[in-house]
Amino acid sequence: MMAPRESSLLTHLLLLIQLFIPLTLSSLHPPRSSPAHVPILVPHQPTPLLRSRFSAQTQLDFSTHCNSSCFHRGEQKEQLEEKLAFETLYADGSRTLTTVDVEDEEEFDGPLAHPPPRRLKLGHRRVRRQIYGADGRFNIQGNNFLMDYPFSTAVRISTGCTGVLVSQQHVLTAAHCVHDGKDYVKGARKLRVGFLIPPSTNGTKDSAASSKKPVIRWVRVKRTRVPKGWIQGPQEVSMDFDYALLELRWPHRRPFMRMSVAPSSDDLAGKRIHFSGFDSDRSGELVYRFCPVEEESSDLIYQHCDARPGASGSGVYGRVWDNSLERWERKVIGIFSGHQWLEIDGENRDYNVAVRLTPLKFAQICYWVHGNRLDCVHD
């Protein structure tokens, strides 16, 4: 049996290889496809709403079902504009609704600015699980990893989920971590974001720090935004709009990860995605994983990255080609949502699922961050 120290060294070696060494030829050449066109969202004057009751229960183990009709679903411009409207929840419990118009220079034909969905190549029937085969997750330990990019961009959400820093004052997470589709969860009343502080940077001596887990520094949330596409009322909740943006009361001083419109998996270096989260079965630990994209629809990324409840809201990132820098950069391209059963043509298969940052969703979240639609025309 491998000694604990040897196991830790092997884990760190594997992480270094994955993080810093290109694994395929696709990492060496820029993609051939052109950058995605980003529409402009024009917000209207916010309308006051009744105060939230905060009556919902947080659901960390989020699962949905989908068949061919929802996998290949297409929506017209008016439907998309309705779903891209958004609620803003303030720290005092008040909330507003903001409707939007979509201005697009390109001719609108069907689902605006969405790539065509790919048909799933369904395999054998599976028993639902969130760990696929051998557990491929890595515990991130030690200052050299916890406080370094990209792991330092992962934060905890006080309702039990994970989030990712996307600006000096904003955190992207899953909508179901703060809202169940009908009402805000109880924990959203005094929502907080937690930053990991390793023991050795918290006044603990090095000899004792190695045996202690990191502590959490909590920061209150000033404002929460959720797309209307998630707030479905009595209708069935869909994963397609399972994202929310939290604005902190004051800026943090850590590096954040830039967002990008999600490219096709063929345009990701190694065709892989990565994310770090606070899985419930590894309390107090930050857990990292990576895996190839299995399939993708217009709105979702299907994969078999090992994950447990608590990882919901993790920022899913990949190495995306940055034209301005002329190099591969890690960028948030989606948000880890949960688990989905797909039933198509009499076959069924289960996946762990992330919400894609489509051009429209990118434009919406970018507006939430900058408050200026003109800053969000291009990535």
PDB file of C-alpha atoms in Angstrom, residues 157-329:
ATOM      1  CA  ILE A 157     -21.817  29.575  -0.822  1.00  0.00           C
ATOM      2  CA  SER A 158     -23.472  29.624   2.610  1.00  0.00           C
ATOM      3  CA  THR A 159     -26.412  27.548   1.347  1.00  0.00           C
ATOM      4  CA  GLY A 160     -24.023  24.605   0.821  1.00  0.00           C
ATOM      5  CA  CYS A 161     -22.929  25.087  -2.784  1.00  0.00           C
ATOM      6  CA  THR A 162     -19.826  26.313  -4.607  1.00  0.00           C
ATOM      7  CA  GLY A 163     -19.232  29.453  -6.657  1.00  0.00           C
ATOM      8  CA  VAL A 164     -16.510  30.935  -8.841  1.00  0.00           C
ATOM      9  CA  LEU A 165     -15.053  34.453  -8.770  1.00  0.00           C
ATOM     10  CA  VAL A 166     -15.704  36.165 -12.124  1.00  0.00           C
ATOM     11  CA  SER A 167     -14.830  39.758 -11.165  1.00  0.00           C
ATOM     12  CA  GLN A 168     -13.439  41.668  -8.205  1.00  0.00           C
ATOM     13  CA  GLN A 169     -16.914  41.724  -6.660  1.00  0.00           C
ATOM     14  CA  HIS A 170     -19.000  39.002  -8.349  1.00  0.00           C
ATOM     15  CA  VAL A 171     -19.504  35.271  -7.874  1.00  0.00           C
ATOM     16  CA  LEU A 172     -21.205  32.985 -10.395  1.00  0.00           C
ATOM     17  CA  THR A 173     -23.084  29.968  -9.012  1.00  0.00           C
ATOM     18  CA  ALA A 174     -26.084  27.734  -9.726  1.00  0.00           C
ATOM     19  CA  ALA A 175     -29.567  29.235  -9.436  1.00  0.00           C
ATOM     20  CA  HIS A 176     -30.884  26.233  -7.508  1.00  0.00           C
ATOM     21  CA  CYS A 177     -28.446  27.101  -4.711  1.00  0.00           C
ATOM     22  CA  VAL A 178     -30.508  30.223  -3.942  1.00  0.00           C
ATOM     23  CA  HIS A 179     -33.936  29.611  -5.550  1.00  0.00           C
ATOM     24  CA  ASP A 180     -36.029  26.482  -6.156  1.00  0.00           C
ATOM     25  CA  GLY A 181     -37.900  27.860  -9.181  1.00  0.00           C
ATOM     26  CA  LYS A 182     -40.779  29.191  -7.071  1.00  0.00           C
ATOM     27  CA  ASP A 183     -39.174  31.054  -4.179  1.00  0.00           C
ATOM     28  CA  TYR A 184     -35.790  31.897  -2.666  1.00  0.00           C
ATOM     29  CA  VAL A 185     -34.352  29.377  -0.222  1.00  0.00           C
ATOM     30  CA  LYS A 186     -34.246  30.182   3.488  1.00  0.00           C
ATOM     31  CA  GLY A 187     -30.475  30.636   3.429  1.00  0.00           C
ATOM     32  CA  ALA A 188     -30.718  33.338   0.746  1.00  0.00           C
ATOM     33  CA  ARG A 189     -32.074  35.806   3.327  1.00  0.00           C
ATOM     34  CA  LYS A 190     -28.558  36.337   4.714  1.00  0.00           C
ATOM     35  CA  LEU A 191     -26.502  34.905   1.884  1.00  0.00           C
ATOM     36  CA  ARG A 192     -22.724  34.818   2.326  1.00  0.00           C
ATOM     37  CA  VAL A 193     -19.696  33.791   0.272  1.00  0.00           C
ATOM     38  CA  GLY A 194     -16.818  31.951   1.943  1.00  0.00           C
ATOM     39  CA  PHE A 195     -13.132  32.363   1.080  1.00  0.00           C
ATOM     40  CA  LEU A 196     -10.708  29.588   2.058  1.00  0.00           C
ATOM     41  CA  ILE A 197      -7.907  30.674   4.376  1.00  0.00           C
ATOM     42  CA  PRO A 198      -5.151  28.023   4.702  1.00  0.00           C
ATOM     43  CA  PRO A 199      -4.042  27.386   8.337  1.00  0.00           C
ATOM     44  CA  SER A 200      -0.473  28.611   7.734  1.00  0.00           C
ATOM     45  CA  THR A 201      -1.768  32.036   6.639  1.00  0.00           C
ATOM     46  CA  ASN A 202      -4.132  32.240   9.578  1.00  0.00           C
ATOM     47  CA  GLY A 203      -1.556  32.451  12.365  1.00  0.00           C
ATOM     48  CA  THR A 204      -1.038  28.685  12.653  1.00  0.00           C
ATOM     49  CA  LYS A 205       2.509  27.355  12.862  1.00  0.00           C
ATOM     50  CA  ASP A 206       3.688  25.270   9.928  1.00  0.00           C
ATOM     51  CA  SER A 207       4.076  22.147  12.069  1.00  0.00           C
ATOM     52  CA  ALA A 208       0.424  22.300  13.104  1.00  0.00           C
ATOM     53  CA  ALA A 209      -0.958  23.678   9.833  1.00  0.00           C
ATOM     54  CA  SER A 210      -0.407  20.476   7.869  1.00  0.00           C
ATOM     55  CA  SER A 211      -2.847  18.574  10.117  1.00  0.00           C
ATOM     56  CA  LYS A 212      -5.554  21.246  10.105  1.00  0.00           C
ATOM     57  CA  LYS A 213      -8.141  22.092   7.499  1.00  0.00           C
ATOM     58  CA  PRO A 214      -8.501  25.586   6.037  1.00  0.00           C
ATOM     59  CA  VAL A 215     -10.831  28.035   7.726  1.00  0.00           C
ATOM     60  CA  ILE A 216     -13.492  30.112   5.973  1.00  0.00           C
ATOM     61  CA  ARG A 217     -13.732  33.900   5.886  1.00  0.00           C
ATOM     62  CA  TRP A 218     -17.339  34.841   5.130  1.00  0.00           C
ATOM     63  CA  VAL A 219     -18.451  37.928   3.188  1.00  0.00           C
ATOM     64  CA  ARG A 220     -22.066  39.099   2.944  1.00  0.00           C
ATOM     65  CA  VAL A 221     -23.829  39.278  -0.428  1.00  0.00           C
ATOM     66  CA  LYS A 222     -25.217  42.659  -1.445  1.00  0.00           C
ATOM     67  CA  ARG A 223     -27.307  41.601  -4.424  1.00  0.00           C
ATOM     68  CA  THR A 224     -28.416  38.356  -6.118  1.00  0.00           C
ATOM     69  CA  ARG A 225     -29.583  38.041  -9.712  1.00  0.00           C
ATOM     70  CA  VAL A 226     -31.505  35.078 -11.156  1.00  0.00           C
ATOM     71  CA  PRO A 227     -32.782  34.740 -14.755  1.00  0.00           C
ATOM     72  CA  LYS A 228     -36.530  34.546 -15.289  1.00  0.00           C
ATOM     73  CA  GLY A 229     -35.907  31.372 -17.292  1.00  0.00           C
ATOM     74  CA  TRP A 230     -35.165  29.657 -13.970  1.00  0.00           C
ATOM     75  CA  ILE A 231     -38.158  31.128 -12.142  1.00  0.00           C
ATOM     76  CA  GLN A 232     -40.763  28.938 -13.801  1.00  0.00           C
ATOM     77  CA  GLY A 233     -43.464  28.969 -11.123  1.00  0.00           C
ATOM     78  CA  PRO A 234     -45.541  25.774 -11.271  1.00  0.00           C
ATOM     79  CA  GLN A 235     -43.863  24.583 -14.451  1.00  0.00           C
ATOM     80  CA  GLU A 236     -41.138  21.946 -14.433  1.00  0.00           C
ATOM     81  CA  VAL A 237     -37.731  23.374 -13.650  1.00  0.00           C
ATOM     82  CA  SER A 238     -35.165  23.134 -16.462  1.00  0.00           C
ATOM     83  CA  MET A 239     -31.385  23.096 -16.076  1.00  0.00           C
ATOM     84  CA  ASP A 240     -30.949  25.427 -19.051  1.00  0.00           C
ATOM     85  CA  PHE A 241     -31.083  28.570 -16.879  1.00  0.00           C
ATOM     86  CA  ASP A 242     -29.571  27.183 -13.677  1.00  0.00           C
ATOM     87  CA  TYR A 243     -27.204  30.066 -12.946  1.00  0.00           C
ATOM     88  CA  ALA A 244     -27.153  33.101 -10.664  1.00  0.00           C
ATOM     89  CA  LEU A 245     -24.788  35.981  -9.977  1.00  0.00           C
ATOM     90  CA  LEU A 246     -23.938  37.217  -6.475  1.00  0.00           C
ATOM     91  CA  GLU A 247     -22.533  40.689  -5.852  1.00  0.00           C
ATOM     92  CA  LEU A 248     -20.377  41.011  -2.720  1.00  0.00           C
ATOM     93  CA  ARG A 249     -20.641  43.945  -0.330  1.00  0.00           C
ATOM     94  CA  TRP A 250     -17.033  44.878  -1.029  1.00  0.00           C
ATOM     95  CA  PRO A 251     -14.329  43.752  -3.498  1.00  0.00           C
ATOM     96  CA  HIS A 252     -12.044  40.829  -2.743  1.00  0.00           C
ATOM     97  CA  ARG A 253      -8.326  40.824  -3.497  1.00  0.00           C
ATOM     98  CA  ARG A 254      -7.991  37.440  -5.168  1.00  0.00           C
ATOM     99  CA  PRO A 255      -7.540  36.679  -8.845  1.00  0.00           C
ATOM    100  CA  PHE A 256     -10.764  35.878 -10.662  1.00  0.00           C
ATOM    101  CA  MET A 257     -11.439  33.881 -13.814  1.00  0.00           C
ATOM    102  CA  ARG A 258     -12.722  35.591 -16.927  1.00  0.00           C
ATOM    103  CA  MET A 259     -15.813  34.241 -18.655  1.00  0.00           C
ATOM    104  CA  SER A 260     -16.162  33.182 -22.270  1.00  0.00           C
ATOM    105  CA  VAL A 261     -18.935  32.057 -24.560  1.00  0.00           C
ATOM    106  CA  ALA A 262     -18.731  28.267 -24.428  1.00  0.00           C
ATOM    107  CA  PRO A 263     -17.114  26.992 -27.637  1.00  0.00           C
ATOM    108  CA  SER A 264     -17.715  23.574 -29.098  1.00  0.00           C
ATOM    109  CA  SER A 265     -15.791  20.919 -27.200  1.00  0.00           C
ATOM    110  CA  ASP A 266     -13.702  20.487 -30.367  1.00  0.00           C
ATOM    111  CA  ASP A 267     -12.346  24.001 -29.725  1.00  0.00           C
ATOM    112  CA  LEU A 268     -11.345  23.314 -26.109  1.00  0.00           C
ATOM    113  CA  ALA A 269      -7.731  22.352 -25.514  1.00  0.00           C
ATOM    114  CA  GLY A 270      -7.766  18.603 -25.008  1.00  0.00           C
ATOM    115  CA  LYS A 271     -11.587  18.697 -25.369  1.00  0.00           C
ATOM    116  CA  ARG A 272     -11.634  18.750 -21.571  1.00  0.00           C
ATOM    117  CA  ILE A 273     -13.415  20.673 -18.867  1.00  0.00           C
ATOM    118  CA  HIS A 274     -12.284  21.270 -15.272  1.00  0.00           C
ATOM    119  CA  PHE A 275     -13.900  22.464 -12.058  1.00  0.00           C
ATOM    120  CA  SER A 276     -13.207  22.703  -8.329  1.00  0.00           C
ATOM    121  CA  GLY A 277     -15.890  22.532  -5.662  1.00  0.00           C
ATOM    122  CA  PHE A 278     -16.782  21.694  -2.085  1.00  0.00           C
ATOM    123  CA  ASP A 279     -18.205  18.191  -2.428  1.00  0.00           C
ATOM    124  CA  SER A 280     -20.298  17.146   0.580  1.00  0.00           C
ATOM    125  CA  ASP A 281     -18.467  13.848   1.103  1.00  0.00           C
ATOM    126  CA  ARG A 282     -15.128  15.671   1.640  1.00  0.00           C
ATOM    127  CA  SER A 283     -16.072  18.233   4.275  1.00  0.00           C
ATOM    128  CA  GLY A 284     -13.817  21.261   4.485  1.00  0.00           C
ATOM    129  CA  GLU A 285     -11.801  20.258   1.420  1.00  0.00           C
ATOM    130  CA  LEU A 286     -11.596  21.842  -2.010  1.00  0.00           C
ATOM    131  CA  VAL A 287     -11.938  19.095  -4.627  1.00  0.00           C
ATOM    132  CA  TYR A 288     -10.687  19.380  -8.216  1.00  0.00           C
ATOM    133  CA  ARG A 289     -11.562  17.182 -11.213  1.00  0.00           C
ATOM    134  CA  PHE A 290     -11.286  17.149 -14.992  1.00  0.00           C
ATOM    135  CA  CYS A 291     -12.774  14.999 -17.740  1.00  0.00           C
ATOM    136  CA  PRO A 292     -13.614  15.042 -21.451  1.00  0.00           C
ATOM    137  CA  VAL A 293     -16.887  16.463 -22.720  1.00  0.00           C
ATOM    138  CA  GLU A 294     -19.111  13.520 -23.660  1.00  0.00           C
ATOM    139  CA  GLU A 295     -21.869  15.372 -25.520  1.00  0.00           C
ATOM    140  CA  GLU A 296     -23.364  18.857 -25.728  1.00  0.00           C
ATOM    141  CA  SER A 297     -26.656  20.486 -26.593  1.00  0.00           C
ATOM    142  CA  SER A 298     -27.363  24.157 -27.264  1.00  0.00           C
ATOM    143  CA  ASP A 299     -27.580  24.864 -23.529  1.00  0.00           C
ATOM    144  CA  LEU A 300     -25.895  22.023 -21.650  1.00  0.00           C
ATOM    145  CA  ILE A 301     -22.544  20.239 -21.404  1.00  0.00           C
ATOM    146  CA  TYR A 302     -22.853  16.499 -20.718  1.00  0.00           C
ATOM    147  CA  GLN A 303     -19.925  14.804 -19.000  1.00  0.00           C
ATOM    148  CA  HIS A 304     -18.878  12.167 -16.477  1.00  0.00           C
ATOM    149  CA  CYS A 305     -16.718  14.301 -14.189  1.00  0.00           C
ATOM    150  CA  ASP A 306     -17.010  12.775 -10.723  1.00  0.00           C
ATOM    151  CA  ALA A 307     -19.000  15.043  -8.405  1.00  0.00           C
ATOM    152  CA  ARG A 308     -21.086  14.934  -5.264  1.00  0.00           C
ATOM    153  CA  PRO A 309     -23.699  17.351  -3.819  1.00  0.00           C
ATOM    154  CA  GLY A 310     -22.029  20.572  -2.774  1.00  0.00           C
ATOM    155  CA  ALA A 311     -20.149  20.877  -6.066  1.00  0.00           C
ATOM    156  CA  SER A 312     -23.219  22.534  -7.623  1.00  0.00           C
ATOM    157  CA  GLY A 313     -22.394  26.049  -8.769  1.00  0.00           C
ATOM    158  CA  SER A 314     -18.743  25.295  -9.476  1.00  0.00           C
ATOM    159  CA  GLY A 315     -17.286  27.281 -12.356  1.00  0.00           C
ATOM    160  CA  VAL A 316     -16.698  24.881 -15.243  1.00  0.00           C
ATOM    161  CA  TYR A 317     -13.703  26.057 -17.225  1.00  0.00           C
ATOM    162  CA  GLY A 318     -11.583  24.995 -20.138  1.00  0.00           C
ATOM    163  CA  ARG A 319      -8.558  26.258 -22.004  1.00  0.00           C
ATOM    164  CA  VAL A 320     -10.038  28.610 -24.591  1.00  0.00           C
ATOM    165  CA  TRP A 321      -8.078  30.332 -27.336  1.00  0.00           C
ATOM    166  CA  ASP A 322      -7.805  34.078 -26.640  1.00  0.00           C
ATOM    167  CA  ASN A 323      -7.417  35.958 -29.931  1.00  0.00           C
ATOM    168  CA  SER A 324      -6.223  39.171 -28.307  1.00  0.00           C
ATOM    169  CA  LEU A 325      -3.486  37.405 -26.305  1.00  0.00           C
ATOM    170  CA  GLU A 326      -2.857  34.752 -28.992  1.00  0.00           C
ATOM    171  CA  ARG A 327      -2.659  31.945 -26.443  1.00  0.00           C
ATOM    172  CA  TRP A 328      -4.781  29.419 -24.550  1.00  0.00           C
ATOM    173  CA  GLU A 329      -6.402  30.840 -21.419  1.00  0.00           C
TER     174      GLU A 329
END
